[in-house]
């Protein structure tokens, strides 16, 4: 059976591993100092007895395998002129498409970070994107109450589906 303290220890360990602009994150440094003091005092702060789930043992790792929170940024895909609302990767992970408040859908080569196609046609924000299994067709939904289908290689609009009475948020 799992030790109930493990989750809290993993959360703390993951947060302590965060780095901010190449330097330890100031708030994490403070939390780390507080936790160290708390542990050295065996969890006894004003009014505590030093036993139970609020004692210092809560802060002590019960597993030597604490993983960091998240993964380092691998690539930044820049090119939209508005906030990105949706992103979808191809099954092989080589390409991605993104939809933005700027009304465009962009196809990206993930490895190089290069935009290979920009699709325009929505009147307003693009809120949702998806792709066919082979990545050849992109679907988008937007503020203009339409779902659109695009050829991902040429960027040509294949067809538009109308009839929604409100913004399209998922496709």
Short mmCIF file of C-alpha atoms in Angstrom, two decimals:
data_model
loop_
_atom_site.label_atom_id
_atom_site.label_comp_id
_atom_site.label_asym_id
_atom_site.label_seq_id
_atom_site.Cartn_x
_atom_site.Cartn_y
_atom_site.Cartn_z
CA UNK A 1 0.00 0.00 0.00
CA UNK A 2 1.18 3.53 -0.80
CA UNK A 3 2.36 5.79 1.97
CA UNK A 4 -0.09 8.74 2.20
CA UNK A 5 2.88 11.10 2.62
CA UNK A 6 4.35 10.21 -0.78
CA UNK A 7 2.06 12.47 -2.81
CA UNK A 8 2.85 15.56 -0.72
CA UNK A 9 6.55 14.72 -0.86
CA UNK A 10 6.46 14.37 -4.63
CA UNK A 11 4.63 17.67 -5.02
CA UNK A 12 7.16 19.42 -2.85
CA UNK A 13 10.10 17.71 -4.57
CA UNK A 14 8.77 18.63 -8.00
CA UNK A 15 8.22 22.24 -7.04
CA UNK A 16 11.66 22.51 -5.44
CA UNK A 17 13.24 21.50 -8.73
CA UNK A 18 11.77 24.45 -10.63
CA UNK A 19 14.25 26.99 -11.97
CA UNK A 20 13.36 30.58 -12.87
CA UNK A 21 15.46 32.27 -15.59
CA UNK A 22 18.52 30.17 -14.77
CA UNK A 23 18.31 30.93 -11.05
CA UNK A 24 16.34 29.21 -8.30
CA UNK A 25 12.81 30.60 -8.19
CA UNK A 26 12.72 33.05 -5.22
CA UNK A 27 9.46 31.70 -3.77
CA UNK A 28 10.78 28.14 -3.97
CA UNK A 29 13.94 29.16 -2.10
CA UNK A 30 11.74 30.62 0.66
CA UNK A 31 9.51 27.53 0.81
CA UNK A 32 12.57 25.32 0.91
CA UNK A 33 13.98 27.28 3.85
CA UNK A 34 10.66 27.11 5.69
CA UNK A 35 10.40 23.36 5.07
CA UNK A 36 13.96 22.79 6.30
CA UNK A 37 13.29 24.78 9.49
CA UNK A 38 10.00 22.95 9.96
CA UNK A 39 11.68 19.57 9.60
CA UNK A 40 14.53 20.49 11.95
CA UNK A 41 11.94 21.48 14.55
CA UNK A 42 10.20 18.13 13.99
CA UNK A 43 7.08 19.89 12.74
CA UNK A 44 6.57 21.86 15.89
CA UNK A 45 5.37 25.39 15.22
CA UNK A 46 3.35 27.44 17.68
CA UNK A 47 0.48 25.32 18.95
CA UNK A 48 1.58 22.03 17.29
CA UNK A 49 2.29 18.84 19.17
CA UNK A 50 4.78 17.41 16.65
CA UNK A 51 2.74 14.32 15.76
CA UNK A 52 0.21 13.39 13.11
CA UNK A 53 -0.17 14.47 9.48
CA UNK A 54 1.06 18.02 10.15
CA UNK A 55 4.34 16.92 11.72
CA UNK A 56 7.73 17.39 10.04
CA UNK A 57 7.60 13.89 8.52
CA UNK A 58 5.09 15.22 5.97
CA UNK A 59 7.85 17.30 4.40
CA UNK A 60 10.48 14.57 4.37
CA UNK A 61 10.64 12.60 1.10
CA UNK A 62 9.56 8.98 1.57
CA UNK A 63 10.85 7.99 -1.85
CA UNK A 64 14.28 8.72 -3.37
CA UNK A 65 12.64 9.18 -6.80
CA UNK A 66 11.19 12.66 -6.90
CA UNK A 67 10.56 13.83 -10.44
CA UNK A 68 10.63 17.46 -11.47
CA UNK A 69 7.45 19.33 -12.28
CA UNK A 70 6.99 19.26 -16.06
CA UNK A 71 9.62 19.15 -18.76
CA UNK A 72 11.86 21.82 -20.24
CA UNK A 73 10.52 23.75 -23.22
CA UNK A 74 11.59 21.99 -26.41
CA UNK A 75 10.57 24.52 -29.05
CA UNK A 76 8.71 27.82 -29.40
CA UNK A 77 6.55 28.08 -32.51
CA UNK A 78 6.22 31.80 -33.27
CA UNK A 79 4.11 33.38 -35.98
CA UNK A 80 0.54 34.01 -34.85
CA UNK A 81 -0.49 37.62 -34.28
CA UNK A 82 -3.01 36.70 -31.59
CA UNK A 83 -3.31 34.27 -28.70
CA UNK A 84 -3.23 30.60 -29.65
CA UNK A 85 -6.47 28.85 -28.75
CA UNK A 86 -5.80 25.29 -29.91
CA UNK A 87 -2.94 23.00 -30.94
CA UNK A 88 -2.99 19.48 -32.38
CA UNK A 89 -0.04 17.19 -33.17
CA UNK A 90 0.00 14.62 -35.95
CA UNK A 91 0.11 11.01 -34.73
CA UNK A 92 3.81 10.74 -35.61
CA UNK A 93 4.57 14.00 -33.78
CA UNK A 94 6.35 15.53 -36.78
CA UNK A 95 3.81 18.25 -37.52
CA UNK A 96 1.41 20.39 -35.54
CA UNK A 97 -1.41 22.74 -36.40
CA UNK A 98 -2.51 25.71 -34.31
CA UNK A 99 -5.53 27.98 -34.31
CA UNK A 100 -5.44 31.57 -33.09
CA UNK A 101 -7.44 34.66 -32.22
CA UNK A 102 -5.87 36.18 -35.32
CA UNK A 103 -8.25 34.01 -37.40
CA UNK A 104 -5.53 31.78 -38.90
CA UNK A 105 -4.57 28.12 -38.73
CA UNK A 106 -0.88 27.35 -39.08
CA UNK A 107 0.88 24.07 -39.90
CA UNK A 108 4.29 23.61 -38.31
CA UNK A 109 7.27 21.30 -38.74
CA UNK A 110 7.88 20.44 -35.10
CA UNK A 111 11.59 19.62 -35.40
CA UNK A 112 12.57 22.83 -37.19
CA UNK A 113 9.84 25.06 -35.71
CA UNK A 114 9.13 26.34 -39.22
CA UNK A 115 5.62 27.37 -40.29
CA UNK A 116 4.93 25.47 -43.51
CA UNK A 117 1.37 26.64 -44.18
CA UNK A 118 -1.03 29.38 -43.10
CA UNK A 119 -4.75 28.91 -43.70
CA UNK A 120 -7.08 31.90 -43.64
CA UNK A 121 -10.82 32.15 -44.05
CA UNK A 122 -12.48 32.32 -40.65
CA UNK A 123 -14.17 35.59 -39.73
CA UNK A 124 -12.90 35.96 -36.16
CA UNK A 125 -11.03 33.71 -33.80
CA UNK A 126 -10.16 30.07 -34.49
CA UNK A 127 -11.09 28.24 -31.28
CA UNK A 128 -10.50 24.59 -32.18
CA UNK A 129 -8.35 22.49 -34.51
CA UNK A 130 -8.06 18.80 -35.30
CA UNK A 131 -6.51 16.64 -38.01
CA UNK A 132 -7.24 13.47 -39.88
CA UNK A 133 -5.19 10.44 -38.75
CA UNK A 134 -2.73 10.85 -41.61
CA UNK A 135 -2.43 14.63 -41.11
CA UNK A 136 -3.56 15.48 -44.63
CA UNK A 137 -6.78 17.24 -43.57
CA UNK A 138 -7.15 19.95 -40.92
CA UNK A 139 -10.49 20.84 -39.33
CA UNK A 140 -11.11 24.14 -37.59
CA UNK A 141 -13.96 25.76 -35.69
CA UNK A 142 -14.35 29.41 -34.87
CA UNK A 143 -16.22 32.44 -33.68
CA UNK A 144 -17.91 32.70 -37.09
CA UNK A 145 -20.07 29.65 -36.19
CA UNK A 146 -18.45 27.46 -38.88
CA UNK A 147 -16.40 24.29 -39.07
CA UNK A 148 -13.95 24.29 -41.95
CA UNK A 149 -11.95 21.56 -43.64
CA UNK A 150 -8.52 22.34 -45.13
CA UNK A 151 -5.90 20.54 -47.21
CA UNK A 152 -2.89 20.67 -44.88
CA UNK A 153 -0.29 20.59 -47.67
CA UNK A 154 -1.75 23.30 -49.91
CA UNK A 155 -3.74 25.30 -47.36
CA UNK A 156 -6.75 25.24 -49.69
CA UNK A 157 -10.18 25.34 -48.08
CA UNK A 158 -11.97 22.07 -48.93
CA UNK A 159 -15.41 22.99 -47.57
CA UNK A 160 -17.25 24.97 -44.89
CA UNK A 161 -19.95 23.56 -42.62
CA UNK A 162 -22.52 26.13 -41.55
CA UNK A 163 -25.48 25.84 -39.22
CA UNK A 164 -24.13 26.30 -35.71
CA UNK A 165 -25.99 28.93 -33.71
CA UNK A 166 -22.96 29.93 -31.63
CA UNK A 167 -19.19 29.90 -31.60
CA UNK A 168 -17.56 26.53 -32.29
CA UNK A 169 -15.28 25.45 -29.44
CA UNK A 170 -14.47 21.83 -30.36
CA UNK A 171 -14.14 19.85 -33.56
#
